Coordinates of C-alpha atoms in Angstrom, one line a residue:
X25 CA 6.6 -1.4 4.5
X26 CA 5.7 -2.9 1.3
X27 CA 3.8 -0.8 -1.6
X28 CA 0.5 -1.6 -2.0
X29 CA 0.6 -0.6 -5.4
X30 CA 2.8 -3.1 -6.3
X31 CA 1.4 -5.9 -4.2
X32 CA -1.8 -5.5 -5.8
X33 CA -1.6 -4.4 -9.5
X34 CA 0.3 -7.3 -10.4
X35 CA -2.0 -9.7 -8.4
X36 CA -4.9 -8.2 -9.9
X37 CA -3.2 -9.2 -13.6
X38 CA -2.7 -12.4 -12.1
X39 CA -6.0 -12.8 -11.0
X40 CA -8.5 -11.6 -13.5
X41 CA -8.5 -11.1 -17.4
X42 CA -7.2 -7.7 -17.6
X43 CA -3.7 -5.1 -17.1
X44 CA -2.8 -4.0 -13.6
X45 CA -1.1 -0.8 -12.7
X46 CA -1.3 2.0 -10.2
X47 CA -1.9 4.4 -13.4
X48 CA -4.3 4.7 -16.1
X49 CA -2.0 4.6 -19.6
X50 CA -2.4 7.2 -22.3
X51 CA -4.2 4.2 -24.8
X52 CA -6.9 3.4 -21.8
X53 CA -9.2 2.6 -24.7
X54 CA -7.0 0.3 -26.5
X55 CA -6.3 -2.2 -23.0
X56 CA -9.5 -2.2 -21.7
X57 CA -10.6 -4.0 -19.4
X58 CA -8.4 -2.0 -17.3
X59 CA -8.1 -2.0 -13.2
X60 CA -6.2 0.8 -11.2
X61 CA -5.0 0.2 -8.0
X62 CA -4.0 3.3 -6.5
X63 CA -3.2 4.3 -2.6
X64 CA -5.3 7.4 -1.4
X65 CA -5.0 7.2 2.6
X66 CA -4.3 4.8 5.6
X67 CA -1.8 4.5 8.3
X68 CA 1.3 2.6 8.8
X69 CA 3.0 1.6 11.9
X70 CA 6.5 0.2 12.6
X71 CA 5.5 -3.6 11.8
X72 CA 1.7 -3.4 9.8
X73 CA 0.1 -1.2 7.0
X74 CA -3.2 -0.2 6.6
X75 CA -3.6 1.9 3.5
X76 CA -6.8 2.9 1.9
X77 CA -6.8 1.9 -2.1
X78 CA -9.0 2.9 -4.5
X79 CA -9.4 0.1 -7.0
X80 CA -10.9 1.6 -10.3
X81 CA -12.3 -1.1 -13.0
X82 CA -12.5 0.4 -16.9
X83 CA -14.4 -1.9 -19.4
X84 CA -15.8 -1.3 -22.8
X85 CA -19.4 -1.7 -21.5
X86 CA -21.0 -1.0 -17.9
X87 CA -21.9 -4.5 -17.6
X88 CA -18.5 -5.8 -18.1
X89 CA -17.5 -3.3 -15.4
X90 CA -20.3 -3.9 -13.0
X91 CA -19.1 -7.2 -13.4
X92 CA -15.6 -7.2 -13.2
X93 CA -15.5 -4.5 -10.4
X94 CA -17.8 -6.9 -8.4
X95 CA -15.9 -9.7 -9.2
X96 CA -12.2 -8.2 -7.7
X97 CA -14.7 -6.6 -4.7
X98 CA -15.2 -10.4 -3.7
X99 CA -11.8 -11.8 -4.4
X100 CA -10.2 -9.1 -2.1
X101 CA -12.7 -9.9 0.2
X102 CA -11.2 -13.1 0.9
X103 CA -7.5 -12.5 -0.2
X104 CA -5.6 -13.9 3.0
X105 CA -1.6 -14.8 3.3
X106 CA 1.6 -13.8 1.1
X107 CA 1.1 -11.7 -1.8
X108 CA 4.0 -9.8 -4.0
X109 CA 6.3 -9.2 -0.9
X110 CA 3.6 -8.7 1.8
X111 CA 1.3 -10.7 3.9
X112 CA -2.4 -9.7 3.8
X113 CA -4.6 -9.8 7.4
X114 CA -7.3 -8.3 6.7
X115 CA -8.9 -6.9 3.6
X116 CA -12.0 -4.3 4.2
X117 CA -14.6 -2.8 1.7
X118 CA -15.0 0.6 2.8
X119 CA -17.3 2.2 -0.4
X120 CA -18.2 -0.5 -2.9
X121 CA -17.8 -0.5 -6.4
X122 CA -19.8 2.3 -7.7
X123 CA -20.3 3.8 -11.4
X124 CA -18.1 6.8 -11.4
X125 CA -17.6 9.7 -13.9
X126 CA -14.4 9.2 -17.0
X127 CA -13.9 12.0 -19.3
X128 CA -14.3 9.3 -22.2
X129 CA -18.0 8.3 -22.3
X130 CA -17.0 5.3 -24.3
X131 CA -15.0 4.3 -21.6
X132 CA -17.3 2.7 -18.2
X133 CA -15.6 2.7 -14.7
X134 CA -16.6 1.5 -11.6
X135 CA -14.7 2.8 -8.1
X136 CA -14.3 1.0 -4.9
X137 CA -11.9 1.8 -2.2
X138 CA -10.8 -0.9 0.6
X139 CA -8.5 -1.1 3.6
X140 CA -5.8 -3.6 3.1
X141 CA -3.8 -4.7 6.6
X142 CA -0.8 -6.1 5.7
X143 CA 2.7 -6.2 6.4
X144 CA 6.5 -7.2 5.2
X145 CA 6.9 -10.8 4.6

C-alpha cells in the first residue's frame, strides 16, 4: 500500500509555496511556511487505504497560516486520480484547519486532519 506520507508531502511542495515532509526540521523557523503531513490512524485493506493524516500548516503570521491551511483544506478537497505512486478516491475533511498550540510563539500553526482513500497505482 503506498505511504501517504510520501504521496502527499511532496505534492504538497508541488502544490503550494512551501517544504513538504512528514516531520517538522530542527530550523522550523528558518523554512517557514512549513506543512507536515503526517499519518495518525485509518485502515487498510488488501487493495485500498484509508488513513487518517493530520496536515499541520506553520507560517510566520496567523494569517498566512489561516490562509495557507485553508488553501491545502480546499485543494485536498478536490484532489482526484494518480498522485506520487497512488491513486486518490476520495479525500475527506474530518476536523478542519484549526489554530493549534507550538512551543515557539513566534511560530503560528494551523491542524487539520483528513481521510485519504487511495490505493497502489
Amino acid at each position: 500500500m503506498a505511504d501517504i506520507e510520501a504521496v502527499l508531502a511532496p505534492w504538497v511542495e508541488a502544490t503550494f509555496d512551501a517544504t513538504g515532509a512528514s516531520a517538522t526540521p530542527d530550523d522550523l523557523q528558518d523554512r517557514l511556511p512549513f506543512i507536515r503531513v503526517e499519518r495518525v490512524g485509518g485502515s487498510d485493506d488488501r487493495f485500498k487505504g484509508r488513513p487518517r493524516v493530520a496536515v499541520d500548516v506553520f507560517a510566520a503570521t496567523a494569517d498566512e497560516a489561516r490562509t495557507l491551511a485553508n488553501d491545502v483544506r480546499d485543494a485536498l478537497l478536490f484532489l482526484r486520480g494518480p498522485v506520487n505512486g497512488a491513486v486518490i478516491s476520495d479525500v475527506r475533511c474530518d476536523s478542519g484547519p484549526s489554530r493549534q498550540p507550538w512551543a515557539n510563539p513566534e511560530i503560528h500553526r494551523r491542524g487539520a486532519t483528513y481521510t485519504v482513500s487511495l490505493r497502489d497505482a
